[in-house]
CSV table of C-alpha atoms in Angstrom, one decimal:
chain,number,residue,atom,x,y,z
S,27,MET,CA,-23.5,-32.7,-8.7
S,28,PRO,CA,-19.8,-32.2,-9.4
S,29,GLU,CA,-17.6,-30.9,-6.5
S,30,ARG,CA,-17.0,-27.2,-6.6
S,31,ARG,CA,-13.6,-26.0,-7.7
S,32,THR,CA,-11.6,-24.5,-4.9
S,33,VAL,CA,-9.0,-21.8,-5.0
S,34,ALA,CA,-6.8,-20.0,-2.3
S,35,LEU,CA,-5.2,-16.7,-2.8
S,36,VAL,CA,-1.9,-16.1,-1.0
S,37,THR,CA,-1.0,-12.4,-1.1
S,38,LEU,CA,2.5,-10.9,-0.6
S,39,GLY,CA,3.8,-7.4,-0.8
S,40,CYS,CA,1.9,-4.1,-0.5
S,41,ALA,CA,-1.7,-3.0,0.0
S,42,ARG,CA,-2.0,-2.6,-3.8
S,43,ASN,CA,-1.5,-6.3,-4.1
S,44,GLU,CA,-4.2,-7.0,-1.6
S,45,VAL,CA,-6.7,-5.0,-3.7
S,46,ASP,CA,-5.6,-7.0,-6.8
S,47,SER,CA,-6.1,-10.3,-5.0
S,48,GLU,CA,-9.7,-9.3,-4.0
S,49,GLU,CA,-10.3,-8.4,-7.7
S,50,LEU,CA,-9.1,-11.9,-8.7
S,51,ALA,CA,-11.3,-13.4,-5.9
S,52,GLY,CA,-14.3,-11.5,-7.2
S,53,ARG,CA,-13.7,-12.7,-10.8
S,54,LEU,CA,-13.3,-16.3,-9.6
S,55,ALA,CA,-16.3,-16.4,-7.3
S,56,ALA,CA,-18.4,-14.9,-10.1
S,57,ASP,CA,-17.4,-17.9,-12.2
S,58,GLY,CA,-18.3,-20.5,-9.6
S,59,TRP,CA,-15.0,-21.0,-7.8
S,60,HIS,CA,-15.1,-21.6,-4.1
S,61,LEU,CA,-12.6,-19.5,-2.2
S,62,VAL,CA,-10.8,-21.0,0.8
S,63,GLU,CA,-8.3,-19.5,3.2
S,64,ASP,CA,-5.9,-22.4,3.5
S,65,ALA,CA,-3.9,-23.3,0.4
S,66,SER,CA,-3.9,-27.0,1.5
S,67,ASP,CA,-7.7,-27.0,1.1
S,68,ALA,CA,-7.6,-25.6,-2.5
S,69,ASP,CA,-7.4,-27.3,-5.9
S,70,VAL,CA,-5.4,-24.3,-7.0
S,71,ALA,CA,-3.1,-22.1,-4.9
S,72,VAL,CA,-2.6,-18.7,-6.5
S,73,VAL,CA,0.3,-16.7,-5.1
S,74,ASN,CA,0.2,-13.0,-5.7
S,75,THR,CA,3.8,-12.1,-5.8
S,76,CYS,CA,5.9,-9.0,-5.1
S,77,GLY,CA,8.7,-8.0,-7.5
S,78,PHE,CA,10.0,-4.8,-5.8
S,79,VAL,CA,13.2,-5.6,-4.0
S,80,GLU,CA,15.3,-8.8,-3.6
S,81,ALA,CA,14.0,-9.6,-0.2
S,82,ALA,CA,10.4,-9.4,-1.4
S,83,LYS,CA,11.2,-11.5,-4.5
S,84,LYS,CA,12.8,-14.2,-2.3
S,85,ASP,CA,9.6,-14.2,-0.1
S,86,SER,CA,7.6,-14.7,-3.2
S,87,VAL,CA,9.7,-17.6,-4.4
S,88,ASP,CA,9.6,-19.2,-1.0
S,89,ALA,CA,5.8,-18.9,-0.9
S,90,LEU,CA,5.5,-20.6,-4.3
S,91,LEU,CA,7.8,-23.4,-3.2
S,92,GLU,CA,5.8,-23.8,0.0
S,93,ALA,CA,2.6,-24.1,-1.9
S,94,ASN,CA,4.2,-26.6,-4.3
S,95,ASP,CA,5.0,-28.8,-1.3
S,96,LEU,CA,1.3,-29.2,-0.7
S,97,LYS,CA,0.8,-31.1,-3.9
S,98,ASP,CA,2.6,-34.1,-2.3
S,99,HIS,CA,0.3,-34.4,0.7
S,100,GLY,CA,-2.8,-32.3,0.2
S,101,ARG,CA,-5.6,-31.5,-2.0
S,102,THR,CA,-3.6,-28.9,-4.0
S,103,GLN,CA,-3.1,-29.9,-7.6
S,104,ALA,CA,-1.7,-26.7,-9.1
S,105,VAL,CA,0.3,-23.7,-8.0
S,106,VAL,CA,0.1,-20.5,-10.1
S,107,ALA,CA,2.1,-17.2,-9.8
S,108,VAL,CA,0.5,-13.9,-10.5
S,109,GLY,CA,1.3,-10.3,-9.4
S,110,CYS,CA,4.3,-8.1,-9.9
S,111,MET,CA,7.1,-10.7,-10.0
S,112,ALA,CA,5.1,-12.8,-12.4
S,113,GLU,CA,4.4,-9.7,-14.6
S,114,ARG,CA,8.0,-8.5,-14.4
S,115,TYR,CA,9.8,-11.8,-15.3
S,116,GLY,CA,7.2,-13.9,-17.0
S,117,LYS,CA,8.8,-16.7,-19.0
S,118,GLU,CA,12.1,-16.2,-17.1
S,119,LEU,CA,10.4,-17.0,-13.8
S,120,ALA,CA,8.6,-20.0,-15.3
S,121,GLU,CA,11.9,-21.4,-16.5
S,122,ALA,CA,13.7,-20.7,-13.3
S,123,LEU,CA,10.8,-22.1,-11.1
S,124,PRO,CA,9.3,-25.2,-12.8
S,125,GLU,CA,7.5,-25.9,-9.5
S,126,ALA,CA,5.0,-23.2,-10.6
S,127,ASP,CA,2.4,-24.7,-12.9
S,128,GLY,CA,1.6,-21.3,-14.4
S,129,VAL,CA,3.0,-17.8,-14.5
S,130,LEU,CA,0.3,-15.3,-15.4
S,131,GLY,CA,0.6,-11.6,-16.1
S,132,PHE,CA,-1.8,-8.7,-15.6
S,133,ASP,CA,-3.3,-9.3,-19.1
S,134,ASP,CA,-4.5,-12.7,-17.9
S,135,TYR,CA,-6.5,-11.3,-15.0
S,136,ALA,CA,-9.7,-10.8,-17.0
S,137,ASP,CA,-9.7,-14.4,-18.0
S,138,ILE,CA,-8.3,-15.8,-14.7
S,139,SER,CA,-11.0,-18.5,-14.3
S,140,ASP,CA,-10.3,-20.0,-17.8
S,141,ARG,CA,-6.6,-19.8,-17.2
S,142,LEU,CA,-6.8,-21.7,-13.9
S,143,GLN,CA,-9.2,-24.3,-15.3
S,144,THR,CA,-6.8,-24.9,-18.2
S,145,ILE,CA,-3.9,-25.4,-15.8
S,146,LEU,CA,-6.1,-27.6,-13.4
S,147,ASN,CA,-7.0,-29.8,-16.4
S,148,GLY,CA,-3.3,-30.4,-17.1
S,149,GLY,CA,-3.1,-28.0,-20.0
S,150,ILE,CA,-0.4,-25.4,-20.4
S,151,HIS,CA,-1.0,-21.7,-20.7
S,152,ALA,CA,2.1,-20.0,-22.2
S,153,SER,CA,3.8,-17.6,-19.7
S,154,HIS,CA,3.7,-14.1,-21.0
S,155,THR,CA,6.7,-12.2,-22.4
S,156,PRO,CA,7.5,-9.3,-20.2
S,157,ARG,CA,7.3,-5.8,-21.8
S,158,ASP,CA,7.6,-2.3,-20.6
S,159,ARG,CA,4.1,-1.4,-19.6
S,160,ARG,CA,4.8,2.3,-19.8
S,161,LYS,CA,4.6,1.9,-23.6
S,162,LEU,CA,1.0,0.6,-23.5
S,163,LEU,CA,-0.6,3.9,-22.6
S,164,PRO,CA,-0.3,7.2,-24.5
S,165,ILE,CA,2.5,9.6,-23.5
S,166,SER,CA,-0.1,12.3,-22.9
S,167,PRO,CA,-1.9,11.7,-19.6
S,168,ALA,CA,-5.0,13.4,-21.0
S,169,GLU,CA,-5.3,10.6,-23.6
S,170,ARG,CA,-5.0,7.6,-21.2
S,171,GLN,CA,-8.6,7.3,-20.0
S,172,ASP,CA,-9.6,6.1,-23.5
S,173,ALA,CA,-7.1,3.2,-23.4
S,174,SER,CA,-9.7,0.7,-22.2
S,175,ASP,CA,-7.9,-2.3,-23.6
S,176,VAL,CA,-5.0,-2.0,-21.2
S,177,ALA,CA,-5.1,-4.3,-18.1
S,178,LEU,CA,-5.2,-2.3,-14.9
S,179,PRO,CA,-5.5,-4.5,-11.9
S,180,GLY,CA,-7.7,-3.1,-9.2
S,181,HIS,CA,-9.5,-0.7,-11.5
S,182,ALA,CA,-13.3,-0.9,-12.2
S,183,GLN,CA,-13.2,-1.5,-15.9
S,184,ASP,CA,-15.6,-4.5,-16.3
S,185,THR,CA,-19.4,-4.8,-16.5
S,186,PRO,CA,-20.3,-7.5,-13.9
S,187,PRO,CA,-23.0,-10.0,-14.7
S,188,GLU,CA,-26.5,-9.2,-13.4
S,189,ASP,CA,-26.7,-12.2,-11.1
S,190,LEU,CA,-23.6,-11.8,-8.9
S,191,PRO,CA,-23.2,-14.3,-6.1
S,192,ASP,CA,-23.6,-13.0,-2.5
S,193,GLY,CA,-20.6,-11.0,-1.2
S,194,LEU,CA,-19.5,-9.6,-4.5
S,195,ALA,CA,-19.5,-5.9,-5.4
S,196,PRO,CA,-23.0,-5.0,-6.8
S,197,ALA,CA,-23.3,-3.4,-10.2
S,198,SER,CA,-23.5,0.3,-9.6
S,199,GLY,CA,-23.0,1.3,-13.2
S,200,PRO,CA,-21.2,0.2,-16.3
S,201,ARG,CA,-17.8,0.3,-14.6
S,202,ALA,CA,-18.7,-1.4,-11.4
S,203,PRO,CA,-16.0,-3.5,-9.8
S,204,LEU,CA,-15.8,-7.2,-9.3
S,205,ARG,CA,-14.3,-7.6,-5.8
S,206,GLN,CA,-14.7,-10.0,-3.0
S,207,ARG,CA,-13.2,-9.4,0.5
S,208,LEU,CA,-10.6,-11.9,1.7
S,209,GLY,CA,-11.1,-11.4,5.4
S,210,LYS,CA,-13.2,-9.5,7.9
S,211,SER,CA,-10.9,-6.6,8.8
S,212,PRO,CA,-12.7,-3.3,9.4
S,213,VAL,CA,-10.0,-1.8,7.2
S,214,ALA,CA,-9.8,-2.1,3.4
S,215,SER,CA,-7.6,-0.5,0.7
S,216,VAL,CA,-9.1,1.1,-2.4
S,217,LYS,CA,-7.1,1.7,-5.6
S,218,LEU,CA,-7.0,5.4,-6.4
S,219,ALA,CA,-4.7,5.0,-9.5
S,220,SER,CA,-2.1,2.7,-11.0
S,221,GLY,CA,1.3,3.2,-12.4
S,222,CYS,CA,3.8,6.0,-12.1
S,223,ASP,CA,5.2,8.7,-14.4
S,224,ARG,CA,8.2,9.5,-12.2
S,225,ARG,CA,11.6,8.2,-13.2
S,226,CYS,CA,13.4,7.6,-9.9
S,227,SER,CA,16.7,6.0,-10.9
S,228,PHE,CA,16.5,3.2,-8.4
S,229,CYS,CA,12.9,2.1,-9.1
S,230,ALA,CA,11.7,-0.5,-11.6
S,231,ILE,CA,8.0,-0.3,-10.7
S,232,PRO,CA,6.9,1.9,-13.6
S,233,SER,CA,8.3,-0.6,-16.1
S,234,PHE,CA,6.0,-3.4,-14.9
S,235,ARG,CA,3.1,-1.4,-13.4
S,236,GLY,CA,3.0,1.1,-16.3
S,237,SER,CA,2.4,4.8,-16.7
S,238,PHE,CA,0.1,6.7,-14.2
S,239,ILE,CA,-3.6,6.4,-14.8
S,240,SER,CA,-6.3,7.6,-12.3
S,241,ARG,CA,-9.6,5.8,-11.5
S,242,ARG,CA,-12.7,7.8,-12.0
S,243,PRO,CA,-14.1,9.4,-8.8
S,244,SER,CA,-17.4,7.7,-9.3
S,245,ASP,CA,-15.6,4.3,-9.3
S,246,VAL,CA,-13.7,5.1,-6.1
S,247,LEU,CA,-16.9,6.3,-4.4
S,248,GLY,CA,-18.9,3.3,-5.6
S,249,GLU,CA,-16.4,0.9,-4.3
S,250,THR,CA,-16.1,2.7,-1.0
S,251,ARG,CA,-19.9,2.6,-0.5
S,252,TRP,CA,-19.9,-1.2,-1.2
S,253,LEU,CA,-17.0,-1.7,1.3
S,254,ALA,CA,-19.0,0.3,3.9
S,255,GLU,CA,-21.9,-2.1,3.3
S,256,GLN,CA,-19.5,-5.0,4.0
S,257,GLY,CA,-18.7,-3.5,7.4
S,258,VAL,CA,-15.5,-1.6,6.6
S,259,LYS,CA,-14.9,1.4,8.8
S,260,GLU,CA,-11.6,2.7,7.4
S,261,ILE,CA,-10.5,2.9,3.8
S,262,MET,CA,-6.9,3.5,2.7
S,263,LEU,CA,-6.4,5.0,-0.7
S,264,VAL,CA,-3.4,3.4,-2.4
S,265,SER,CA,-1.5,3.8,-5.7
S,266,GLU,CA,2.1,4.3,-6.7
S,267,ASN,CA,1.7,8.1,-6.3
S,268,ASN,CA,-1.6,9.5,-4.9
S,269,THR,CA,-0.4,13.1,-5.3
S,270,SER,CA,-0.7,12.8,-9.1
S,271,TYR,CA,-4.3,11.8,-8.9
S,272,GLY,CA,-6.5,13.6,-11.4
S,273,LYS,CA,-3.8,14.9,-13.7
S,274,ASP,CA,-5.0,12.6,-16.5
S,275,LEU,CA,-8.6,13.6,-15.8
S,276,GLY,CA,-7.9,17.3,-16.3
S,277,ASP,CA,-7.8,18.3,-12.6
S,278,ILE,CA,-4.6,17.8,-10.6
S,279,ARG,CA,-6.6,19.0,-7.5
S,280,LEU,CA,-9.2,16.3,-7.9
S,281,LEU,CA,-8.1,14.5,-4.7
S,282,GLU,CA,-8.9,17.6,-2.7
S,283,THR,CA,-12.5,17.4,-4.0
S,284,LEU,CA,-12.8,13.6,-3.7
S,285,LEU,CA,-11.7,13.2,-0.1
S,286,PRO,CA,-14.6,15.1,1.6
S,287,GLU,CA,-17.0,13.0,-0.5
S,288,LEU,CA,-15.4,9.8,0.6
S,289,ALA,CA,-15.6,11.0,4.2
S,290,GLU,CA,-19.4,11.5,3.9
S,291,VAL,CA,-20.0,7.9,2.9
S,292,ASP,CA,-22.4,6.3,5.4
S,293,GLY,CA,-20.5,3.8,7.7
S,294,ILE,CA,-17.0,5.1,6.9
S,295,GLU,CA,-15.3,6.4,10.0
S,296,ARG,CA,-11.8,7.2,8.6
S,297,VAL,CA,-10.2,7.8,5.3
S,298,ARG,CA,-6.5,7.5,5.0
S,299,VAL,CA,-4.3,8.5,2.1
S,300,SER,CA,-0.9,6.7,1.5
S,301,TYR,CA,2.0,7.1,-1.0
S,302,LEU,CA,2.5,10.9,-1.2
S,303,GLN,CA,5.3,12.6,-3.1
S,304,PRO,CA,6.9,15.5,-1.1
S,305,ALA,CA,7.7,17.4,-4.3
S,306,GLU,CA,4.0,17.3,-5.3
S,307,MET,CA,2.4,18.3,-2.0
S,308,ARG,CA,0.1,21.3,-2.5
S,309,PRO,CA,-1.2,23.7,0.1
S,310,GLY,CA,-4.8,22.8,-0.7
S,311,LEU,CA,-4.1,19.1,-0.3
S,312,ILE,CA,-2.4,19.7,3.1
S,313,ASP,CA,-5.4,21.8,4.2
S,314,VAL,CA,-7.9,19.0,3.3
S,315,LEU,CA,-5.8,16.3,5.0
S,316,THR,CA,-5.4,18.4,8.2
S,317,SER,CA,-8.9,19.9,8.5
S,318,THR,CA,-11.6,17.5,7.0
S,319,PRO,CA,-13.6,15.5,9.6
S,320,LYS,CA,-12.9,11.7,9.2
S,321,ILE,CA,-9.9,12.3,7.0
S,322,ALA,CA,-6.8,11.1,8.9
S,323,PRO,CA,-4.1,13.8,9.2
S,324,TYR,CA,-1.7,11.2,8.0
S,325,PHE,CA,1.3,11.8,5.7
S,326,ASP,CA,3.0,8.9,4.1
S,327,LEU,CA,5.7,10.9,2.5
S,328,SER,CA,8.3,9.3,0.2
S,329,PHE,CA,11.4,11.2,1.2
S,330,GLN,CA,14.0,8.4,0.4
S,331,HIS,CA,16.9,10.6,1.5
S,332,SER,CA,17.5,14.3,2.4
S,333,ALA,CA,21.0,15.0,1.1
S,334,ALA,CA,20.5,17.2,-2.1
S,335,GLY,CA,23.2,15.5,-4.1
S,336,VAL,CA,21.9,12.0,-3.4
S,337,LEU,CA,18.3,13.0,-4.2
S,338,ARG,CA,19.5,14.5,-7.5
S,339,SER,CA,21.2,11.2,-8.4
S,340,MET,CA,18.0,9.4,-7.5
S,341,ARG,CA,16.2,11.9,-9.9
S,342,ARG,CA,14.2,13.3,-7.0
S,343,PHE,CA,13.8,16.8,-5.5
S,344,GLY,CA,14.2,18.5,-2.2
S,345,ASP,CA,16.7,18.6,0.6
S,346,THR,CA,16.8,18.6,4.5
S,347,ASP,CA,15.6,22.1,5.0
S,348,ARG,CA,12.8,22.0,2.5
S,349,PHE,CA,11.5,18.7,3.9
S,350,LEU,CA,11.6,20.1,7.5
S,351,GLU,CA,9.7,23.2,6.3
S,352,LEU,CA,7.1,20.9,4.8
S,353,LEU,CA,6.7,19.1,8.1
S,354,GLU,CA,6.5,22.3,10.0
S,355,THR,CA,3.7,23.5,7.7
S,356,ILE,CA,1.8,20.2,8.3
S,357,ARG,CA,2.2,20.3,12.0
S,358,SER,CA,1.2,24.0,12.3
S,359,LYS,CA,-2.2,22.9,10.9
S,360,ALA,CA,-2.4,19.6,12.8
S,361,PRO,CA,0.0,19.2,15.7
S,362,GLN,CA,-0.9,15.5,16.1
S,363,ALA,CA,-0.5,14.7,12.4
S,364,GLY,CA,1.2,11.3,11.7
S,365,VAL,CA,4.2,11.2,9.4
S,366,ARG,CA,6.0,8.1,8.1
S,367,SER,CA,8.6,7.6,5.4
S,368,ASN,CA,11.1,5.2,3.8
S,369,PHE,CA,14.8,5.9,3.2
S,370,ILE,CA,17.6,4.3,1.1
S,371,VAL,CA,21.1,4.3,2.5
S,372,GLY,CA,24.3,3.4,0.6
S,373,PHE,CA,23.1,4.8,-2.7
S,374,PRO,CA,25.9,5.1,-5.3
S,375,GLY,CA,28.1,8.0,-4.4
S,376,GLU,CA,26.6,8.6,-0.9
S,377,SER,CA,29.3,10.2,1.2
S,378,GLU,CA,29.8,10.4,4.9
S,379,ALA,CA,28.6,14.0,4.8
S,380,ASP,CA,25.4,12.8,2.9
S,381,LEU,CA,24.8,10.3,5.6
S,382,GLY,CA,25.3,13.0,8.2
S,383,GLU,CA,22.7,15.2,6.4
S,384,LEU,CA,20.2,12.3,6.5
S,385,GLU,CA,20.9,12.0,10.3
S,386,ARG,CA,20.2,15.7,10.7
S,387,PHE,CA,16.9,15.4,8.9
S,388,LEU,CA,15.8,12.3,10.8
S,389,THR,CA,16.7,13.9,14.1
S,390,GLY,CA,14.6,17.0,13.4
S,391,ALA,CA,11.7,15.4,11.5
S,392,ARG,CA,10.0,13.6,14.5
S,393,LEU,CA,8.6,10.9,12.3
S,394,ASP,CA,6.2,8.3,13.7
S,395,ALA,CA,7.5,5.4,11.5
S,396,ILE,CA,10.6,5.0,9.5
S,397,GLY,CA,11.6,2.3,7.0
S,398,VAL,CA,15.3,2.0,6.2
S,399,PHE,CA,16.6,-0.1,3.3
S,400,GLY,CA,20.1,-0.7,2.0
S,401,TYR,CA,20.7,0.1,-1.6
S,402,SER,CA,20.9,-2.8,-4.0
S,403,ASP,CA,20.9,-2.8,-7.8
S,404,GLU,CA,17.5,-3.4,-9.5
S,405,GLU,CA,17.9,-4.6,-13.0
S,406,GLY,CA,16.5,-2.3,-15.6
S,407,THR,CA,17.0,0.8,-13.5
S,408,GLU,CA,19.3,3.7,-14.3
S,409,ALA,CA,21.2,3.4,-11.0
S,410,VAL,CA,22.6,0.0,-12.1
S,411,THR,CA,24.8,1.9,-14.5
S,412,TYR,CA,26.1,4.4,-11.9
S,413,GLU,CA,29.7,4.4,-10.8
S,414,ASN,CA,30.9,5.0,-7.3
S,415,LYS,CA,29.0,2.0,-5.9
S,416,LEU,CA,29.7,1.4,-2.2
S,417,ASP,CA,31.0,-1.9,-0.9
S,418,ALA,CA,28.4,-4.2,0.5
S,419,ASP,CA,29.9,-4.1,4.0
S,420,VAL,CA,29.7,-0.3,4.0
S,421,ILE,CA,26.1,-0.4,3.0
S,422,ALA,CA,25.4,-2.9,5.7
S,423,GLU,CA,27.1,-0.8,8.3
S,424,ARG,CA,25.2,2.3,7.3
S,425,LEU,CA,21.9,0.4,7.2
S,426,GLU,CA,22.5,-0.9,10.8
S,427,HIS,CA,23.5,2.6,12.0
S,428,ILE,CA,20.5,4.4,10.5
S,429,SER,CA,18.1,1.7,11.5
S,430,ARG,CA,19.2,1.9,15.1
S,431,LEU,CA,18.8,5.7,15.0
S,432,ALA,CA,15.4,5.3,13.5
S,433,ASP,CA,14.3,2.9,16.2
S,434,GLU,CA,15.4,5.4,18.9
S,435,LEU,CA,13.8,8.4,17.2
S,436,THR,CA,10.4,6.7,16.6
S,437,ALA,CA,10.3,5.5,20.2
S,438,GLN,CA,11.0,9.1,21.3
S,439,ARG,CA,8.2,10.3,19.0
S,440,ALA,CA,5.8,7.8,20.6
S,441,GLU,CA,6.8,9.0,24.1
S,442,GLU,CA,5.9,12.6,22.9
S,443,ARG,CA,2.3,11.4,22.5
S,444,LEU,CA,1.8,10.5,26.2
S,445,GLY,CA,-1.3,12.3,27.4
S,446,GLU,CA,-2.7,12.8,23.9
S,447,THR,CA,-6.4,12.1,23.1
S,448,VAL,CA,-6.6,9.8,20.1
S,449,GLU,CA,-9.4,8.1,18.1
S,450,VAL,CA,-8.6,4.4,17.8
S,451,LEU,CA,-10.2,2.0,15.4
S,452,VAL,CA,-10.5,-1.4,17.3
S,453,GLU,CA,-9.2,-4.2,15.1
S,454,SER,CA,-9.0,-7.1,17.5
S,455,VAL,CA,-10.4,-7.9,21.0
S,456,ASP,CA,-9.1,-10.6,23.4
S,457,GLY,CA,-12.0,-11.0,25.8
S,458,GLU,CA,-11.6,-8.6,28.7
S,459,ASP,CA,-7.8,-8.9,28.7
S,460,GLY,CA,-7.1,-6.4,26.0
S,461,ALA,CA,-7.7,-5.1,22.6
S,462,VAL,CA,-5.6,-3.7,19.7
S,463,GLY,CA,-6.3,-0.9,17.3
S,464,ARG,CA,-4.8,2.0,15.4
S,465,ALA,CA,-4.9,5.7,15.9
S,466,ALA,CA,-5.1,8.2,13.0
S,467,HIS,CA,-1.3,8.4,12.8
S,468,GLN,CA,-0.9,4.6,12.3
S,469,ALA,CA,-1.5,2.9,9.0
S,470,PRO,CA,-2.1,-0.9,8.8
S,471,GLU,CA,1.0,-3.2,8.7
S,472,THR,CA,3.6,-0.4,8.3
S,473,ASP,CA,3.3,1.6,11.5
S,474,GLY,CA,2.7,0.9,15.2
S,475,GLN,CA,-0.5,0.1,17.0
S,476,VAL,CA,-2.5,1.0,20.1
S,477,LEU,CA,-2.7,-1.5,22.9
S,478,PHE,CA,-5.8,-1.1,25.2
S,479,THR,CA,-5.4,-2.0,28.8
S,480,THR,CA,-8.7,-3.8,28.7
S,481,GLY,CA,-11.0,-5.2,26.1
S,482,GLN,CA,-14.1,-4.7,28.2
S,483,GLY,CA,-16.9,-3.0,26.3
S,484,LEU,CA,-14.8,-2.8,23.1
S,485,ALA,CA,-15.7,-4.4,19.7
S,486,VAL,CA,-13.9,-4.8,16.4
S,487,GLY,CA,-14.8,-2.0,14.1
S,488,ARG,CA,-15.6,0.4,16.9
S,489,MET,CA,-14.0,3.9,17.0
S,490,VAL,CA,-12.9,4.6,20.5
S,491,VAL,CA,-11.8,7.9,22.0
S,492,ALA,CA,-8.9,7.1,24.4
S,493,LYS,CA,-6.0,8.7,26.3
S,494,VAL,CA,-2.4,7.6,25.7
S,495,VAL,CA,-0.9,6.5,29.0
S,496,ALA,CA,2.3,4.7,27.9
S,497,ALA,CA,4.5,3.9,25.0
S,498,GLU,CA,6.2,0.6,24.1
S,499,GLY,CA,8.6,1.3,21.2
S,500,VAL,CA,6.4,2.7,18.4
S,501,ASP,CA,3.3,1.2,20.0
S,502,LEU,CA,1.1,3.2,22.3
S,503,VAL,CA,-0.9,2.0,25.4
S,504,ALA,CA,-4.2,3.7,25.9
S,505,GLU,CA,-7.2,3.7,28.1
S,506,PRO,CA,-10.7,4.5,26.8
S,507,TYR,CA,-12.2,7.6,28.3
S,508,ASP,CA,-15.3,5.9,29.6
S,509,LEU,CA,-13.0,3.8,31.8
S,510,LEU,CA,-11.1,6.9,33.0
S,511,GLY,CA,-14.3,8.6,33.9
S,512,GLY,CA,-13.2,11.7,32.1
S,513,ASP,CA,-15.0,13.9,29.6
S,514,PRO,CA,-13.8,12.7,26.2
S,515,GLN,CA,-12.5,15.2,23.8
S,516,THR,CA,-12.0,14.8,20.2
S,517,PRO,CA,-8.3,14.9,18.9
S,518,ASP,CA,-9.1,18.2,17.3
S,519,GLU,CA,-10.2,19.7,20.6
S,520,GLU,CA,-7.2,18.3,22.4
S,521,ALA,CA,-4.8,19.7,19.7
S,522,GLY,CA,-6.4,23.1,19.9
S,523,ARG,CA,-5.8,23.6,23.6
């Protein structure tokens, strides 16, 4: 009997890429490939790249080169690039990085097994020619659901075979997903949509991810049920813009309807929504996010800046006062709500007064987590053509200043949570010495975490009611109520006192 073909998936970038990798894993496993964790144990190493900003692109190239080194002293015979960087640059990446034996775009995902086998056999699969994926879907959102021939990574568009191997998503209808988990975390992301119709002047993502298109609610629910069967306790809904969900399905308020249904899935303890646009926040959505049991009162709001002039140059909306009003509305409904955001400093034309306005917003916003990035030109974006570019040393100085302020403010916000009652999903346990988890205001990877003073009686995947007793930067230290001997209250009860 021939030895099974082995493949390892190395994932970089955001949670959306993690979903795409699990789709590729599902497709490969269904075709007989054996998935391994360590690239050195694989015949083929598939690197799911990120193409968002320069630092992420460098990490992707480094990962490809590292995997290529394995060919000299390991089992690995081929290294293949997939993901956003591969889609965005295609042939250009293949020419610049001959160490990659293949550069595959999104259109190759449906035939990933054949593509890898061709490369493994010494054949050559022509790298794709990049194109503006916004042009692949109709301009009218209402017509996009019929465009079934457009590749949408992470969407349930395929009919799986009847005899799926163990561990793959079961057929729950003609649009059932092919997905295999790459890990045993009690948390998993679920694609809510793909693409983006916004035209932010600094962002290239729509050009290689395409126009916005929602997944059908039945697909999202079906995948969530399957994940619950696999032991997942928390799902995080991801896309480039979750607040636009449903606009191409005829109901811009569809998310408000879907969330309570997801919260009722057996086995799911928490549903988290990421990637929200401040300009698209609706009163009804805020109400659902702040009042529905098992829906985390968590707001991942893409502010990017708060000075009105800078935001207009970014082709975005809002200002400091409007953003603060939005946060006040959220916290009036859920005082313990978590809020995080990212910001760009040094945008072309940003003045000292604009930077001061951003400081005013950050100081008043009481955000739980803040990401700060220095502006850099992204080819193909409108901002590349802007005048009044700031010197690199000015951008670096402002980045350091705002980053330092962000660290101080998020640490202060963590201190404000002392004494709060929080529900924590346990994600790792180190014997009786301690355990680590996350509260409702903390998303995986991007935010802080909760450190338990003991791991006794705790288990991965368990939701624990605990009291915050200390803060370490953005991280919280908490004690489970059963160890305190107190009468545990839910966060809602605590907030209502």
